[in-house]
mmCIF file with all atom_site columns, C-alpha atoms in Angstrom:
data_model
loop_
_atom_site.group_PDB
_atom_site.id
_atom_site.type_symbol
_atom_site.label_atom_id
_atom_site.label_alt_id
_atom_site.label_comp_id
_atom_site.label_asym_id
_atom_site.label_entity_id
_atom_site.label_seq_id
_atom_site.pdbx_PDB_ins_code
_atom_site.Cartn_x
_atom_site.Cartn_y
_atom_site.Cartn_z
_atom_site.occupancy
_atom_site.B_iso_or_equiv
_atom_site.pdbx_formal_charge
_atom_site.auth_seq_id
_atom_site.auth_comp_id
_atom_site.auth_asym_id
_atom_site.auth_atom_id
_atom_site.pdbx_PDB_model_num
ATOM 1   C CA . ASP A 1 1   ? 4.146   0.903   -17.020 1.00 0.00 ? 17  ASP A CA 1
ATOM 2   C CA . ALA A 1 2   ? 2.534   -0.851  -13.996 1.00 0.00 ? 18  ALA A CA 1
ATOM 3   C CA . GLY A 1 3   ? 1.878   -3.909  -16.148 1.00 0.00 ? 19  GLY A CA 1
ATOM 4   C CA . ILE A 1 4   ? -1.091  -2.407  -17.990 1.00 0.00 ? 20  ILE A CA 1
ATOM 5   C CA . THR A 1 5   ? -1.866  -3.076  -21.627 1.00 0.00 ? 21  THR A CA 1
ATOM 6   C CA . GLN A 1 6   ? -4.783  -1.977  -23.760 1.00 0.00 ? 22  GLN A CA 1
ATOM 7   C CA . SER A 1 7   ? -6.149  -3.442  -26.963 1.00 0.00 ? 23  SER A CA 1
ATOM 8   C CA . PRO A 1 8   ? -6.669  -2.452  -29.625 1.00 0.00 ? 24  PRO A CA 1
ATOM 9   C CA . ARG A 1 9   ? -4.414  0.608   -29.637 1.00 0.00 ? 25  ARG A CA 1
ATOM 10  C CA . HIS A 1 10  ? -6.237  2.139   -32.585 1.00 0.00 ? 26  HIS A CA 1
ATOM 11  C CA . LYS A 1 11  ? -9.676  1.464   -33.996 1.00 0.00 ? 27  LYS A CA 1
ATOM 12  C CA . VAL A 1 12  ? -11.861 3.034   -36.658 1.00 0.00 ? 28  VAL A CA 1
ATOM 13  C CA . THR A 1 13  ? -15.484 1.992   -36.696 1.00 0.00 ? 29  THR A CA 1
ATOM 14  C CA . GLU A 1 14  ? -18.812 3.153   -38.040 1.00 0.00 ? 30  GLU A CA 1
ATOM 15  C CA . THR A 1 15  ? -21.733 4.704   -36.223 1.00 0.00 ? 31  THR A CA 1
ATOM 16  C CA . GLY A 1 16  ? -24.082 2.116   -34.786 1.00 0.00 ? 32  GLY A CA 1
ATOM 17  C CA . THR A 1 17  ? -21.585 -0.721  -34.484 1.00 0.00 ? 33  THR A CA 1
ATOM 18  C CA . PRO A 1 18  ? -20.654 -2.287  -31.137 1.00 0.00 ? 34  PRO A CA 1
ATOM 19  C CA . VAL A 1 19  ? -17.089 -1.828  -29.921 1.00 0.00 ? 35  VAL A CA 1
ATOM 20  C CA . THR A 1 20  ? -15.240 -3.461  -27.037 1.00 0.00 ? 36  THR A CA 1
ATOM 21  C CA . LEU A 1 21  ? -11.979 -2.184  -25.619 1.00 0.00 ? 37  LEU A CA 1
ATOM 22  C CA . ARG A 1 22  ? -9.848  -4.351  -23.369 1.00 0.00 ? 38  ARG A CA 1
ATOM 23  C CA . CYS A 1 23  ? -7.638  -3.421  -20.441 1.00 0.00 ? 39  CYS A CA 1
ATOM 24  C CA . HIS A 1 24  ? -5.303  -6.086  -19.069 1.00 0.00 ? 40  HIS A CA 1
ATOM 25  C CA . GLN A 1 25  ? -3.151  -5.864  -15.943 1.00 0.00 ? 41  GLN A CA 1
ATOM 26  C CA . THR A 1 26  ? -0.626  -8.324  -14.590 1.00 0.00 ? 42  THR A CA 1
ATOM 27  C CA . GLU A 1 27  ? -0.215  -7.149  -10.993 1.00 0.00 ? 43  GLU A CA 1
ATOM 28  C CA . ASN A 1 28  ? -3.488  -8.224  -9.400  1.00 0.00 ? 44  ASN A CA 1
ATOM 29  C CA . HIS A 1 29  ? -4.723  -4.711  -8.585  1.00 0.00 ? 45  HIS A CA 1
ATOM 30  C CA . ARG A 1 30  ? -8.238  -4.560  -7.218  1.00 0.00 ? 46  ARG A CA 1
ATOM 31  C CA . TYR A 1 31  ? -9.287  -1.184  -8.626  1.00 0.00 ? 47  TYR A CA 1
ATOM 32  C CA . MET A 1 32  ? -9.451  -0.470  -12.343 1.00 0.00 ? 48  MET A CA 1
ATOM 33  C CA . TYR A 1 33  ? -10.803 2.587   -14.180 1.00 0.00 ? 49  TYR A CA 1
ATOM 34  C CA . TRP A 1 34  ? -11.828 3.678   -17.666 1.00 0.00 ? 50  TRP A CA 1
ATOM 35  C CA . TYR A 1 35  ? -11.353 7.339   -18.670 1.00 0.00 ? 51  TYR A CA 1
ATOM 36  C CA . ARG A 1 36  ? -11.882 9.209   -21.894 1.00 0.00 ? 52  ARG A CA 1
ATOM 37  C CA . GLN A 1 37  ? -9.741  12.152  -22.934 1.00 0.00 ? 53  GLN A CA 1
ATOM 38  C CA . ASP A 1 38  ? -10.995 14.918  -25.180 1.00 0.00 ? 54  ASP A CA 1
ATOM 39  C CA . PRO A 1 39  ? -9.435  18.293  -25.995 1.00 0.00 ? 55  PRO A CA 1
ATOM 40  C CA . GLY A 1 40  ? -10.371 20.887  -23.394 1.00 0.00 ? 56  GLY A CA 1
ATOM 41  C CA . HIS A 1 41  ? -11.918 18.344  -21.018 1.00 0.00 ? 57  HIS A CA 1
ATOM 42  C CA . GLY A 1 42  ? -8.940  16.653  -19.474 1.00 0.00 ? 58  GLY A CA 1
ATOM 43  C CA . LEU A 1 43  ? -9.701  13.097  -18.442 1.00 0.00 ? 59  LEU A CA 1
ATOM 44  C CA . ARG A 1 44  ? -13.209 12.083  -17.421 1.00 0.00 ? 60  ARG A CA 1
ATOM 45  C CA . LEU A 1 45  ? -14.136 8.894   -15.612 1.00 0.00 ? 61  LEU A CA 1
ATOM 46  C CA . ILE A 1 46  ? -16.511 6.563   -17.443 1.00 0.00 ? 62  ILE A CA 1
ATOM 47  C CA . HIS A 1 47  ? -16.744 3.525   -15.138 1.00 0.00 ? 63  HIS A CA 1
ATOM 48  C CA . TYR A 1 48  ? -14.632 1.881   -12.525 1.00 0.00 ? 64  TYR A CA 1
ATOM 49  C CA . SER A 1 49  ? -14.343 -1.535  -10.885 1.00 0.00 ? 65  SER A CA 1
ATOM 50  C CA . TYR A 1 50  ? -13.493 -2.435  -7.312  1.00 0.00 ? 66  TYR A CA 1
ATOM 51  C CA . GLY A 1 51  ? -13.344 -6.187  -7.828  1.00 0.00 ? 67  GLY A CA 1
ATOM 52  C CA . VAL A 1 52  ? -14.516 -9.064  -9.983  1.00 0.00 ? 68  VAL A CA 1
ATOM 53  C CA . LYS A 1 53  ? -18.109 -8.361  -11.046 1.00 0.00 ? 69  LYS A CA 1
ATOM 54  C CA . ASP A 1 54  ? -18.114 -5.137  -8.964  1.00 0.00 ? 70  ASP A CA 1
ATOM 55  C CA . THR A 1 55  ? -18.440 -1.996  -11.048 1.00 0.00 ? 71  THR A CA 1
ATOM 56  C CA . ASP A 1 56  ? -19.855 1.492   -10.709 1.00 0.00 ? 72  ASP A CA 1
ATOM 57  C CA . LYS A 1 57  ? -20.565 4.514   -12.886 1.00 0.00 ? 73  LYS A CA 1
ATOM 58  C CA . GLY A 1 58  ? -18.376 7.539   -13.292 1.00 0.00 ? 74  GLY A CA 1
ATOM 59  C CA . GLU A 1 59  ? -19.022 11.040  -14.566 1.00 0.00 ? 75  GLU A CA 1
ATOM 60  C CA . VAL A 1 60  ? -19.747 10.183  -18.231 1.00 0.00 ? 76  VAL A CA 1
ATOM 61  C CA . SER A 1 61  ? -21.170 6.648   -18.223 1.00 0.00 ? 77  SER A CA 1
ATOM 62  C CA . ASP A 1 62  ? -24.082 7.096   -20.662 1.00 0.00 ? 78  ASP A CA 1
ATOM 63  C CA . GLY A 1 63  ? -23.629 4.906   -23.749 1.00 0.00 ? 79  GLY A CA 1
ATOM 64  C CA . TYR A 1 64  ? -20.984 2.711   -22.107 1.00 0.00 ? 80  TYR A CA 1
ATOM 65  C CA . SER A 1 65  ? -21.042 -0.557  -20.203 1.00 0.00 ? 81  SER A CA 1
ATOM 66  C CA . VAL A 1 66  ? -18.253 -2.482  -18.507 1.00 0.00 ? 82  VAL A CA 1
ATOM 67  C CA . SER A 1 67  ? -17.529 -5.977  -17.321 1.00 0.00 ? 83  SER A CA 1
ATOM 68  C CA . ARG A 1 68  ? -14.932 -7.566  -15.120 1.00 0.00 ? 84  ARG A CA 1
ATOM 69  C CA . SER A 1 69  ? -15.086 -11.345 -15.017 1.00 0.00 ? 85  SER A CA 1
ATOM 70  C CA . LYS A 1 70  ? -11.413 -11.758 -14.054 1.00 0.00 ? 86  LYS A CA 1
ATOM 71  C CA . THR A 1 71  ? -9.146  -9.624  -11.868 1.00 0.00 ? 87  THR A CA 1
ATOM 72  C CA . GLU A 1 72  ? -6.778  -8.965  -14.744 1.00 0.00 ? 88  GLU A CA 1
ATOM 73  C CA . ASP A 1 73  ? -9.288  -7.854  -17.393 1.00 0.00 ? 89  ASP A CA 1
ATOM 74  C CA . PHE A 1 74  ? -11.626 -4.841  -17.483 1.00 0.00 ? 90  PHE A CA 1
ATOM 75  C CA . LEU A 1 75  ? -13.692 -4.458  -20.649 1.00 0.00 ? 91  LEU A CA 1
ATOM 76  C CA . LEU A 1 76  ? -15.364 -1.284  -21.907 1.00 0.00 ? 92  LEU A CA 1
ATOM 77  C CA . THR A 1 77  ? -18.212 -1.714  -24.411 1.00 0.00 ? 93  THR A CA 1
ATOM 78  C CA . LEU A 1 78  ? -19.880 0.854   -26.601 1.00 0.00 ? 94  LEU A CA 1
ATOM 79  C CA . GLU A 1 79  ? -23.145 -0.889  -27.440 1.00 0.00 ? 95  GLU A CA 1
ATOM 80  C CA . SER A 1 80  ? -23.860 1.317   -30.459 1.00 0.00 ? 96  SER A CA 1
ATOM 81  C CA . ALA A 1 81  ? -21.005 3.692   -31.192 1.00 0.00 ? 97  ALA A CA 1
ATOM 82  C CA . THR A 1 82  ? -21.729 7.344   -31.963 1.00 0.00 ? 98  THR A CA 1
ATOM 83  C CA . SER A 1 83  ? -19.467 10.062  -33.362 1.00 0.00 ? 99  SER A CA 1
ATOM 84  C CA . SER A 1 84  ? -19.472 11.780  -29.941 1.00 0.00 ? 100 SER A CA 1
ATOM 85  C CA . GLN A 1 85  ? -17.614 8.740   -28.590 1.00 0.00 ? 101 GLN A CA 1
ATOM 86  C CA . THR A 1 86  ? -14.609 9.453   -30.804 1.00 0.00 ? 102 THR A CA 1
ATOM 87  C CA . SER A 1 87  ? -11.918 9.913   -28.194 1.00 0.00 ? 103 SER A CA 1
ATOM 88  C CA . VAL A 1 88  ? -8.790  8.507   -26.612 1.00 0.00 ? 104 VAL A CA 1
ATOM 89  C CA . TYR A 1 89  ? -9.634  5.943   -23.955 1.00 0.00 ? 105 TYR A CA 1
ATOM 90  C CA . PHE A 1 90  ? -7.303  5.272   -21.044 1.00 0.00 ? 106 PHE A CA 1
ATOM 91  C CA . CYS A 1 91  ? -7.482  2.464   -18.566 1.00 0.00 ? 107 CYS A CA 1
ATOM 92  C CA . ALA A 1 92  ? -5.929  2.916   -15.130 1.00 0.00 ? 108 ALA A CA 1
ATOM 93  C CA . ILE A 1 93  ? -5.204  0.859   -12.056 1.00 0.00 ? 109 ILE A CA 1
ATOM 94  C CA . ARG A 1 94  ? -4.957  1.987   -8.473  1.00 0.00 ? 110 ARG A CA 1
ATOM 95  C CA . THR A 1 95  ? -2.228  0.732   -6.228  1.00 0.00 ? 111 THR A CA 1
ATOM 96  C CA . GLY A 1 96  ? -3.223  -0.703  -2.871  1.00 0.00 ? 112 GLY A CA 1
ATOM 97  C CA . GLY A 1 97  ? -1.640  -0.737  0.559   1.00 0.00 ? 113 GLY A CA 1
ATOM 98  C CA . GLY A 1 98  ? -3.073  2.617   1.596   1.00 0.00 ? 114 GLY A CA 1
ATOM 99  C CA . HIS A 1 99  ? -1.669  4.390   -1.441  1.00 0.00 ? 115 HIS A CA 1
ATOM 100 C CA . ASN A 1 100 ? -4.073  5.893   -3.920  1.00 0.00 ? 116 ASN A CA 1
ATOM 101 C CA . GLU A 1 101 ? -1.846  6.390   -6.916  1.00 0.00 ? 117 GLU A CA 1
ATOM 102 C CA . GLN A 1 102 ? -3.448  5.691   -10.267 1.00 0.00 ? 118 GLN A CA 1
ATOM 103 C CA . PHE A 1 103 ? -1.307  4.560   -13.176 1.00 0.00 ? 119 PHE A CA 1
ATOM 104 C CA . PHE A 1 104 ? -2.476  4.640   -16.751 1.00 0.00 ? 120 PHE A CA 1
ATOM 105 C CA . GLY A 1 105 ? -2.312  2.258   -19.660 1.00 0.00 ? 121 GLY A CA 1
ATOM 106 C CA . PRO A 1 106 ? -1.033  3.355   -23.088 1.00 0.00 ? 122 PRO A CA 1
ATOM 107 C CA . GLY A 1 107 ? -4.475  4.359   -24.395 1.00 0.00 ? 123 GLY A CA 1
ATOM 108 C CA . THR A 1 108 ? -6.758  3.415   -27.279 1.00 0.00 ? 124 THR A CA 1
ATOM 109 C CA . ARG A 1 109 ? -7.562  5.921   -29.991 1.00 0.00 ? 125 ARG A CA 1
ATOM 110 C CA . LEU A 1 110 ? -11.115 5.297   -31.201 1.00 0.00 ? 126 LEU A CA 1
ATOM 111 C CA . THR A 1 111 ? -12.608 7.006   -34.232 1.00 0.00 ? 127 THR A CA 1
ATOM 112 C CA . VAL A 1 112 ? -16.312 6.620   -34.971 1.00 0.00 ? 128 VAL A CA 1
ATOM 113 C CA . LEU A 1 113 ? -17.231 7.666   -38.507 1.00 0.00 ? 129 LEU A CA 1
ATOM 114 C CA . GLY B 2 1   ? -19.664 16.166  -7.210  1.00 0.00 ? 23  GLY B CA 1
ATOM 115 C CA . GLU B 2 2   ? -16.134 17.481  -7.259  1.00 0.00 ? 24  GLU B CA 1
ATOM 116 C CA . ASN B 2 3   ? -15.128 20.188  -9.738  1.00 0.00 ? 25  ASN B CA 1
ATOM 117 C CA . VAL B 2 4   ? -11.497 21.026  -10.495 1.00 0.00 ? 26  VAL B CA 1
ATOM 118 C CA . GLU B 2 5   ? -10.431 24.127  -12.403 1.00 0.00 ? 27  GLU B CA 1
ATOM 119 C CA . GLN B 2 6   ? -6.912  24.581  -13.716 1.00 0.00 ? 28  GLN B CA 1
ATOM 120 C CA . HIS B 2 7   ? -5.083  27.719  -14.886 1.00 0.00 ? 29  HIS B CA 1
ATOM 121 C CA . PRO B 2 8   ? -3.515  28.756  -17.140 1.00 0.00 ? 30  PRO B CA 1
ATOM 122 C CA . SER B 2 9   ? -4.493  26.593  -20.095 1.00 0.00 ? 31  SER B CA 1
ATOM 123 C CA . THR B 2 10  ? -1.199  27.421  -21.825 1.00 0.00 ? 32  THR B CA 1
ATOM 124 C CA . LEU B 2 11  ? 2.077   28.622  -20.366 1.00 0.00 ? 33  LEU B CA 1
ATOM 125 C CA . SER B 2 12  ? 5.234   29.577  -22.214 1.00 0.00 ? 34  SER B CA 1
ATOM 126 C CA . VAL B 2 13  ? 8.493   30.131  -20.312 1.00 0.00 ? 35  VAL B CA 1
ATOM 127 C CA . GLN B 2 14  ? 12.140  30.545  -21.150 1.00 0.00 ? 36  GLN B CA 1
ATOM 128 C CA . GLU B 2 15  ? 14.474  27.699  -20.323 1.00 0.00 ? 37  GLU B CA 1
ATOM 129 C CA . GLY B 2 16  ? 15.754  28.113  -16.782 1.00 0.00 ? 38  GLY B CA 1
ATOM 130 C CA . ASP B 2 17  ? 12.745  30.114  -15.594 1.00 0.00 ? 39  ASP B CA 1
ATOM 131 C CA . SER B 2 18  ? 10.147  28.821  -13.150 1.00 0.00 ? 40  SER B CA 1
ATOM 132 C CA . ALA B 2 19  ? 6.626   27.698  -14.056 1.00 0.00 ? 41  ALA B CA 1
ATOM 133 C CA . VAL B 2 20  ? 3.580   27.668  -11.792 1.00 0.00 ? 42  VAL B CA 1
ATOM 134 C CA . ILE B 2 21  ? 0.270   25.948  -12.522 1.00 0.00 ? 43  ILE B CA 1
ATOM 135 C CA . LYS B 2 22  ? -2.704  26.475  -10.235 1.00 0.00 ? 44  LYS B CA 1
ATOM 136 C CA . CYS B 2 23  ? -5.807  24.399  -9.502  1.00 0.00 ? 45  CYS B CA 1
ATOM 137 C CA . THR B 2 24  ? -8.875  24.957  -7.378  1.00 0.00 ? 46  THR B CA 1
ATOM 138 C CA . TYR B 2 25  ? -11.290 22.321  -6.171  1.00 0.00 ? 47  TYR B CA 1
ATOM 139 C CA . SER B 2 26  ? -14.837 22.519  -4.875  1.00 0.00 ? 48  SER B CA 1
ATOM 140 C CA . ASP B 2 27  ? -15.299 19.650  -2.403  1.00 0.00 ? 49  ASP B CA 1
ATOM 141 C CA . SER B 2 28  ? -13.655 20.322  0.951   1.00 0.00 ? 50  SER B CA 1
ATOM 142 C CA . ALA B 2 29  ? -13.692 16.571  1.650   1.00 0.00 ? 51  ALA B CA 1
ATOM 143 C CA . SER B 2 30  ? -11.128 15.914  -1.109  1.00 0.00 ? 52  SER B CA 1
ATOM 144 C CA . ASN B 2 31  ? -7.868  14.784  0.419   1.00 0.00 ? 53  ASN B CA 1
ATOM 145 C CA . TYR B 2 32  ? -5.589  13.506  -2.346  1.00 0.00 ? 54  TYR B CA 1
ATOM 146 C CA . PHE B 2 33  ? -4.140  15.709  -5.099  1.00 0.00 ? 55  PHE B CA 1
ATOM 147 C CA . PRO B 2 34  ? -1.946  14.172  -7.806  1.00 0.00 ? 56  PRO B CA 1
ATOM 148 C CA . TRP B 2 35  ? -0.281  15.841  -10.760 1.00 0.00 ? 57  TRP B CA 1
ATOM 149 C CA . TYR B 2 36  ? 0.247   14.127  -14.104 1.00 0.00 ? 58  TYR B CA 1
ATOM 150 C CA . LYS B 2 37  ? 2.502   14.965  -17.029 1.00 0.00 ? 59  LYS B CA 1
ATOM 151 C CA . GLN B 2 38  ? 1.453   13.917  -20.508 1.00 0.00 ? 60  GLN B CA 1
ATOM 152 C CA . GLU B 2 39  ? 3.757   14.120  -23.492 1.00 0.00 ? 61  GLU B CA 1
ATOM 153 C CA . LEU B 2 40  ? 2.296   14.155  -26.970 1.00 0.00 ? 62  LEU B CA 1
ATOM 154 C CA . GLY B 2 41  ? 0.775   10.797  -27.867 1.00 0.00 ? 63  GLY B CA 1
ATOM 155 C CA . LYS B 2 42  ? 1.715   9.220   -24.541 1.00 0.00 ? 64  LYS B CA 1
ATOM 156 C CA . ARG B 2 43  ? -0.111  8.189   -21.389 1.00 0.00 ? 65  ARG B CA 1
ATOM 157 C CA . PRO B 2 44  ? -0.419  10.535  -18.389 1.00 0.00 ? 66  PRO B CA 1
ATOM 158 C CA . GLN B 2 45  ? 2.440   9.915   -15.957 1.00 0.00 ? 67  GLN B CA 1
ATOM 159 C CA . LEU B 2 46  ? 2.165   10.609  -12.230 1.00 0.00 ? 68  LEU B CA 1
ATOM 160 C CA . ILE B 2 47  ? 4.921   13.067  -11.290 1.00 0.00 ? 69  ILE B CA 1
ATOM 161 C CA . ILE B 2 48  ? 4.033   14.118  -7.755  1.00 0.00 ? 70  ILE B CA 1
ATOM 162 C CA . ASP B 2 49  ? 1.121   14.001  -5.343  1.00 0.00 ? 71  ASP B CA 1
ATOM 163 C CA . ILE B 2 50  ? 0.133   15.514  -2.027  1.00 0.00 ? 72  ILE B CA 1
ATOM 164 C CA . ARG B 2 51  ? -2.289  14.504  0.668   1.00 0.00 ? 73  ARG B CA 1
ATOM 165 C CA . SER B 2 52  ? -4.355  16.843  2.783   1.00 0.00 ? 74  SER B CA 1
ATOM 166 C CA . ASN B 2 53  ? -2.290  16.328  5.924   1.00 0.00 ? 75  ASN B CA 1
ATOM 167 C CA . VAL B 2 54  ? 0.727   18.164  4.440   1.00 0.00 ? 76  VAL B CA 1
ATOM 168 C CA . GLY B 2 55  ? 1.093   21.642  2.981   1.00 0.00 ? 77  GLY B CA 1
ATOM 169 C CA . GLU B 2 56  ? 4.048   21.166  0.666   1.00 0.00 ? 78  GLU B CA 1
ATOM 170 C CA . LYS B 2 57  ? 6.009   18.401  -0.993  1.00 0.00 ? 79  LYS B CA 1
ATOM 171 C CA . LYS B 2 58  ? 9.170   18.580  -3.094  1.00 0.00 ? 80  LYS B CA 1
ATOM 172 C CA . ASP B 2 59  ? 10.887  16.228  -5.486  1.00 0.00 ? 81  ASP B CA 1
ATOM 173 C CA . GLN B 2 60  ? 14.007  17.705  -7.072  1.00 0.00 ? 82  GLN B CA 1
ATOM 174 C CA . ARG B 2 61  ? 12.859  20.516  -9.391  1.00 0.00 ? 83  ARG B CA 1
ATOM 175 C CA . ILE B 2 62  ? 9.136   20.065  -8.803  1.00 0.00 ? 84  ILE B CA 1
ATOM 176 C CA . ALA B 2 63  ? 7.069   20.966  -5.784  1.00 0.00 ? 85  ALA B CA 1
ATOM 177 C CA . VAL B 2 64  ? 3.392   21.032  -4.932  1.00 0.00 ? 86  VAL B CA 1
ATOM 178 C CA . THR B 2 65  ? 1.701   23.251  -2.359  1.00 0.00 ? 87  THR B CA 1
ATOM 179 C CA . LEU B 2 66  ? -1.766  22.821  -0.885  1.00 0.00 ? 88  LEU B CA 1
ATOM 180 C CA . ASN B 2 67  ? -3.987  25.403  0.802   1.00 0.00 ? 89  ASN B CA 1
ATOM 181 C CA . LYS B 2 68  ? -6.941  23.505  2.246   1.00 0.00 ? 90  LYS B CA 1
ATOM 182 C CA . THR B 2 69  ? -8.659  26.622  3.555   1.00 0.00 ? 91  THR B CA 1
ATOM 183 C CA . ALA B 2 70  ? -8.721  28.241  0.141   1.00 0.00 ? 92  ALA B CA 1
ATOM 184 C CA . LYS B 2 71  ? -9.177  24.897  -1.630  1.00 0.00 ? 93  LYS B CA 1
ATOM 185 C CA . HIS B 2 72  ? -6.358  25.366  -4.060  1.00 0.00 ? 94  HIS B CA 1
ATOM 186 C CA . PHE B 2 73  ? -3.108  23.637  -4.879  1.00 0.00 ? 95  PHE B CA 1
ATOM 187 C CA . SER B 2 74  ? -0.240  24.488  -7.190  1.00 0.00 ? 96  SER B CA 1
ATOM 188 C CA . LEU B 2 75  ? 2.583   22.832  -9.110  1.00 0.00 ? 97  LEU B CA 1
ATOM 189 C CA . HIS B 2 76  ? 5.934   24.608  -9.186  1.00 0.00 ? 98  HIS B CA 1
ATOM 190 C CA . ILE B 2 77  ? 8.685   23.665  -11.611 1.00 0.00 ? 99  ILE B CA 1
ATOM 191 C CA . THR B 2 78  ? 12.030  25.378  -11.156 1.00 0.00 ? 100 THR B CA 1
ATOM 192 C CA . GLU B 2 79  ? 14.915  25.653  -13.627 1.00 0.00 ? 101 GLU B CA 1
ATOM 193 C CA . THR B 2 80  ? 12.695  24.527  -16.479 1.00 0.00 ? 102 THR B CA 1
ATOM 194 C CA . GLN B 2 81  ? 14.201  22.487  -19.294 1.00 0.00 ? 103 GLN B CA 1
ATOM 195 C CA . PRO B 2 82  ? 12.917  21.783  -22.817 1.00 0.00 ? 104 PRO B CA 1
ATOM 196 C CA . GLU B 2 83  ? 12.012  18.235  -21.753 1.00 0.00 ? 105 GLU B CA 1
ATOM 197 C CA . ASP B 2 84  ? 9.536   19.716  -19.266 1.00 0.00 ? 106 ASP B CA 1
ATOM 198 C CA . SER B 2 85  ? 7.394   20.729  -22.256 1.00 0.00 ? 107 SER B CA 1
ATOM 199 C CA . ALA B 2 86  ? 4.172   18.723  -21.999 1.00 0.00 ? 108 ALA B CA 1
ATOM 200 C CA . VAL B 2 87  ? 0.562   18.962  -20.835 1.00 0.00 ? 109 VAL B CA 1
ATOM 201 C CA . TYR B 2 88  ? 0.154   18.892  -17.074 1.00 0.00 ? 110 TYR B CA 1
ATOM 202 C CA . PHE B 2 89  ? -3.042  17.803  -15.321 1.00 0.00 ? 111 PHE B CA 1
ATOM 203 C CA . CYS B 2 90  ? -4.045  18.286  -11.732 1.00 0.00 ? 112 CYS B CA 1
ATOM 204 C CA . ALA B 2 91  ? -6.654  16.093  -10.059 1.00 0.00 ? 113 ALA B CA 1
ATOM 205 C CA . ALA B 2 92  ? -8.507  15.755  -6.782  1.00 0.00 ? 114 ALA B CA 1
ATOM 206 C CA . SER B 2 93  ? -9.919  12.711  -5.055  1.00 0.00 ? 115 SER B CA 1
ATOM 207 C CA . LEU B 2 94  ? -12.134 11.908  -2.138  1.00 0.00 ? 116 LEU B CA 1
ATOM 208 C CA . ASN B 2 95  ? -10.937 9.159   0.146   1.00 0.00 ? 117 ASN B CA 1
ATOM 209 C CA . ASN B 2 96  ? -14.056 7.134   -0.512  1.00 0.00 ? 118 ASN B CA 1
ATOM 210 C CA . ALA B 2 97  ? -14.453 3.592   -1.758  1.00 0.00 ? 119 ALA B CA 1
ATOM 211 C CA . GLY B 2 98  ? -13.781 4.440   -5.367  1.00 0.00 ? 120 GLY B CA 1
ATOM 212 C CA . ASN B 2 99  ? -11.054 7.046   -4.877  1.00 0.00 ? 121 ASN B CA 1
ATOM 213 C CA . MET B 2 100 ? -12.260 8.527   -8.128  1.00 0.00 ? 122 MET B CA 1
ATOM 214 C CA . LEU B 2 101 ? -10.090 11.254  -9.577  1.00 0.00 ? 123 LEU B CA 1
ATOM 215 C CA . THR B 2 102 ? -11.593 14.446  -10.980 1.00 0.00 ? 124 THR B CA 1
ATOM 216 C CA . PHE B 2 103 ? -9.175  16.132  -13.370 1.00 0.00 ? 125 PHE B CA 1
ATOM 217 C CA . GLY B 2 104 ? -8.582  19.719  -14.305 1.00 0.00 ? 126 GLY B CA 1
ATOM 218 C CA . GLY B 2 105 ? -8.621  20.687  -17.974 1.00 0.00 ? 127 GLY B CA 1
ATOM 219 C CA . GLY B 2 106 ? -4.841  20.660  -18.377 1.00 0.00 ? 128 GLY B CA 1
ATOM 220 C CA . THR B 2 107 ? -2.037  23.178  -18.929 1.00 0.00 ? 129 THR B CA 1
ATOM 221 C CA . ARG B 2 108 ? 0.170   23.067  -21.983 1.00 0.00 ? 130 ARG B CA 1
ATOM 222 C CA . LEU B 2 109 ? 3.658   24.087  -20.869 1.00 0.00 ? 131 LEU B CA 1
ATOM 223 C CA . MET B 2 110 ? 6.142   25.154  -23.514 1.00 0.00 ? 132 MET B CA 1
ATOM 224 C CA . VAL B 2 111 ? 9.755   25.703  -22.491 1.00 0.00 ? 133 VAL B CA 1
ATOM 225 C CA . LYS B 2 112 ? 11.668  27.718  -25.056 1.00 0.00 ? 134 LYS B CA 1
ATOM 226 C CA . PRO B 2 113 ? 15.393  26.995  -25.356 1.00 0.00 ? 135 PRO B CA 1
#
């Protein structure tokens, strides 16, 4: 499982509330990613990080922010959740050493009512 | 940006038959092409990948081929088994700083015993 955990694993929240999802890794990987998965869309990149305090936007970043204050933790925040953000969220890490493989965490199922 | 299309969206085969899933990509600079398998309720798992300096790669019953000129790549599964039933995703990545993956929409493979 590449030492990746996500919390919470399931969350139900209401429209307009803030939500923070956490991704934790134990293997000191530099690159970390947040994806969302929706039926018919595959996985789409939200934000990624290439080091502590270094982040950049992905394909579907509107409505999301991220932070990485420690190598091991990458946080995804929905400042004001909307029903369109109901999805399964996956965190991933990228291995180093010239390899580009990305390995995924177990996912967080978020429902916004 | 990169765009990846994947076909078919569903594929049903008899146990023991072969299955082929095809993907096309738009950016000729993409040079890394992984395939992921996702079982119901689980995380995507990397099953095989290919880089643009090779045309084919095999790992037991699975193989991937790449045609850079035509900008398409395919996953081949031989002697399919019921445990091969899952959703398969292709992806493409540029060898840039982020190595961001762009995913296809997925193929649901059903292997009938």
